[in-house]
Short mmCIF file of C-alpha atoms and ligand atoms in Angstrom, two decimals:
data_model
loop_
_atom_site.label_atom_id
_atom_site.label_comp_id
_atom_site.label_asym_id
_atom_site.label_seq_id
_atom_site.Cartn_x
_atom_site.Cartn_y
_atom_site.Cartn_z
CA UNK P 1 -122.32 -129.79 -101.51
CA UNK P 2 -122.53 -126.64 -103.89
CA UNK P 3 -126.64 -125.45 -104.19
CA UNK P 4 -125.35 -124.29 -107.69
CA UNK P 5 -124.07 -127.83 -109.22
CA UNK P 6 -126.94 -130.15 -110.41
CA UNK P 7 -124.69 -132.97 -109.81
CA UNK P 8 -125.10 -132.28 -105.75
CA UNK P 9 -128.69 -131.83 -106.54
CA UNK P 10 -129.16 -135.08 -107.92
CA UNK P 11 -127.15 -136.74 -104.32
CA UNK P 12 -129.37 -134.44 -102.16
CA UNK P 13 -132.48 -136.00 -104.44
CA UNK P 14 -133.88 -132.34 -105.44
CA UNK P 15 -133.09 -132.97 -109.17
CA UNK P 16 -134.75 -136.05 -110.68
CA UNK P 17 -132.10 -138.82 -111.90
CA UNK P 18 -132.64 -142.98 -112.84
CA UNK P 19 -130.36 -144.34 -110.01
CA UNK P 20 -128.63 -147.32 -111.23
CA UNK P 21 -125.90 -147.95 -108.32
CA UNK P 22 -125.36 -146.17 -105.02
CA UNK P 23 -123.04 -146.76 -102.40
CA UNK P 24 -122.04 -144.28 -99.10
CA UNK P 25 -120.25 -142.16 -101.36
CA UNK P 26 -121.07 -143.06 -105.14
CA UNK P 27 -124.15 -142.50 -107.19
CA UNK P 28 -124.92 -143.83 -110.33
CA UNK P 29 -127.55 -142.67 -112.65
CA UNK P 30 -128.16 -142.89 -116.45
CA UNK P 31 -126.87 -139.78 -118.59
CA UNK P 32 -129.68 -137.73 -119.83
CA UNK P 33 -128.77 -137.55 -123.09
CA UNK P 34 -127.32 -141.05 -123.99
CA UNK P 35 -124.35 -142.20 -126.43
CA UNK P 36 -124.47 -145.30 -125.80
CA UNK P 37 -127.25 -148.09 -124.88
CA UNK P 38 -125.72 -148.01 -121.65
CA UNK P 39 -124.43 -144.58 -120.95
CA UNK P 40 -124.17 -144.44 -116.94
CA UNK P 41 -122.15 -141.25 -115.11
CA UNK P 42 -120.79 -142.67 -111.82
CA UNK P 43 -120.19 -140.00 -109.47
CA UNK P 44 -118.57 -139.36 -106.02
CA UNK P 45 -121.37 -137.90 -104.01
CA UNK P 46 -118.74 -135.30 -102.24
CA UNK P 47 -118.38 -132.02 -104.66
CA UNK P 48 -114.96 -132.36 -106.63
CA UNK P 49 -114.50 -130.19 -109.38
CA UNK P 50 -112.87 -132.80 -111.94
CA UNK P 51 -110.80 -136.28 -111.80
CA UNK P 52 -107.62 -134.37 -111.10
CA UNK P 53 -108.39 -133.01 -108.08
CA UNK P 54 -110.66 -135.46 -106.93
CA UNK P 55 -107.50 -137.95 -107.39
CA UNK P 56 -105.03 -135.11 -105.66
CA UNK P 57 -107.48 -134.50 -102.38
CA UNK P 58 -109.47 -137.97 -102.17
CA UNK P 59 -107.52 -141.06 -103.43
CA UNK P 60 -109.24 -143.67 -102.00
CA UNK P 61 -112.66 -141.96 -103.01
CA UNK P 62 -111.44 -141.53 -106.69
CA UNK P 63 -110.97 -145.74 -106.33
CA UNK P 64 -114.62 -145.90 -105.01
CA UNK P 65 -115.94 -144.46 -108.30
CA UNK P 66 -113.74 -146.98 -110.14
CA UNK P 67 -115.61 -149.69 -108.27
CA UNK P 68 -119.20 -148.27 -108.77
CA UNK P 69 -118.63 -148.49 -112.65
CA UNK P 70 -117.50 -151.82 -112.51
CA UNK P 71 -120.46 -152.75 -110.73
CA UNK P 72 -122.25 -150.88 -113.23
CA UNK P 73 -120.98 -153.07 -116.16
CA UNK P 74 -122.63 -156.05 -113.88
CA UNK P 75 -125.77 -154.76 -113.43
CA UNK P 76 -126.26 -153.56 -117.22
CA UNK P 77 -124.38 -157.07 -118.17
CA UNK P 78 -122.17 -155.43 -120.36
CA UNK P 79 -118.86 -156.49 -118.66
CA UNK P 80 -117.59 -159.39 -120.95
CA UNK P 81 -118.57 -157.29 -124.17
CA UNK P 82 -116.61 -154.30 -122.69
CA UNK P 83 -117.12 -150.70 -122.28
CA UNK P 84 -115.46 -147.45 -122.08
CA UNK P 85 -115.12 -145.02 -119.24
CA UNK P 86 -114.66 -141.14 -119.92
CA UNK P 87 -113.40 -138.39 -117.55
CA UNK P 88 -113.63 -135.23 -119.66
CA UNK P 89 -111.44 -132.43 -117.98
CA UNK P 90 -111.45 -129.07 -118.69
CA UNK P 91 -112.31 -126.90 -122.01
CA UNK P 92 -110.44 -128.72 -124.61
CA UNK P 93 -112.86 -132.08 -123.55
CA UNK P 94 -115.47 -129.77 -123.44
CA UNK P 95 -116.13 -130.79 -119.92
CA UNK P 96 -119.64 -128.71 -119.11
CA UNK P 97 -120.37 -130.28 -115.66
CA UNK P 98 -117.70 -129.74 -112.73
CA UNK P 99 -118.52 -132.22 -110.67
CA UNK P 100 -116.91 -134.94 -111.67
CA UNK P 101 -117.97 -137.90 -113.14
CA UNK P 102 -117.43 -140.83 -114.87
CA UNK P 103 -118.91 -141.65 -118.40
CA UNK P 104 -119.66 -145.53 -118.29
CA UNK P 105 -120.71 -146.58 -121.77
CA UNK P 106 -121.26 -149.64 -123.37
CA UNK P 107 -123.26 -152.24 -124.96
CA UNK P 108 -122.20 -151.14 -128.68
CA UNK P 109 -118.53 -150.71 -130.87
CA UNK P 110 -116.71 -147.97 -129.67
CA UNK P 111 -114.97 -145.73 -132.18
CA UNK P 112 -111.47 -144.98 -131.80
CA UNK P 113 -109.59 -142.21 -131.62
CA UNK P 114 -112.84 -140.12 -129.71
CA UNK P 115 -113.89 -137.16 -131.95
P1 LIG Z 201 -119.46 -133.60 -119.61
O1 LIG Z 201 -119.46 -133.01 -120.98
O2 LIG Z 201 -118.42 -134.70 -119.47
O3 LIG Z 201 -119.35 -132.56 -118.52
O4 LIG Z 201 -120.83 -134.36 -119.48
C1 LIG Z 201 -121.92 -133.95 -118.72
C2 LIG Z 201 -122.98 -134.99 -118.96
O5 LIG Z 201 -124.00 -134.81 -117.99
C3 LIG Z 201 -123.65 -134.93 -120.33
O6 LIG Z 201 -123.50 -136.19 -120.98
C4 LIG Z 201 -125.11 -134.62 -120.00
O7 LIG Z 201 -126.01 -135.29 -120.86
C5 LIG Z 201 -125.22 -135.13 -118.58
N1 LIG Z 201 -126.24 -134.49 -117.75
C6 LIG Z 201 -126.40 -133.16 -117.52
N2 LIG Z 201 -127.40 -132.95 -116.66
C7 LIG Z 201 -127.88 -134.18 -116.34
C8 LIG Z 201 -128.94 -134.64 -115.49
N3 LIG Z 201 -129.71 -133.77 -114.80
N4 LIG Z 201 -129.18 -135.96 -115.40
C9 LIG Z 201 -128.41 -136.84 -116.11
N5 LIG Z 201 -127.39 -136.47 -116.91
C10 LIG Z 201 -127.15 -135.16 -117.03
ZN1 LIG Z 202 -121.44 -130.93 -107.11
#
């Protein structure tokens, strides 16, 4: 928990969020400011700083958020028309939140290559 990261502030319930999902150690809630019709961030409710460490110091827990946005694309019924999940890492993916967390989007045509 870090009293500075609004990511742990959403877990501890002192910041607002729409839960979608939550498990012992995931939360799911929708993304403020959506891209997507269904734009979830699935989060580990431990503080890791981005997907690389989080995979480095806490395998198993890095699988646990893999599960959580599959049971996302259930419960928004968007897994047999697909979806795309995002870890943005550092400056060059303009990563602004370090605690990491999964983009889950869906329900429309994804672009590709991202911009
Ligand atoms: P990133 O650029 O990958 O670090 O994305 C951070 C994401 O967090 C952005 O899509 C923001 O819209 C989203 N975000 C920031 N604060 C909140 C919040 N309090 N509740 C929900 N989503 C948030
Ligand atoms: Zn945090």
């Amino acid at each position: 928990m870090s009293a500075d990261c609004v990511f742990c502030r959403i877990v501890t319930g002192t910041v607002p969020a729409t839960i979608v999902h939550e498990t012992g150690s995931v939360l799911a809630f929708r993304d403020l400011n959506p891209q997507a019709p269904t734009h979830v961030l699935v989060i580990p409710k431990e503080h890791h700083p981005d997907v690389g460490s989080m995979a480095r110091t806490a395998p198993t827990l890095a699988g646990e958020v893999l599960t959580a946005a599959d049971e996302v694309a259930t419960i928004d019924g968007v897994r047999d028309s697909g979806y795309r999940l995002v870890f943005n890492t550092g400056r060059d993916a303009n990563q602004t939140v370090f605690h990491v967390h999964c983009h889950m989007l869906g329900a429309r045509t994804m672009t590709w290559p991202p911009g």
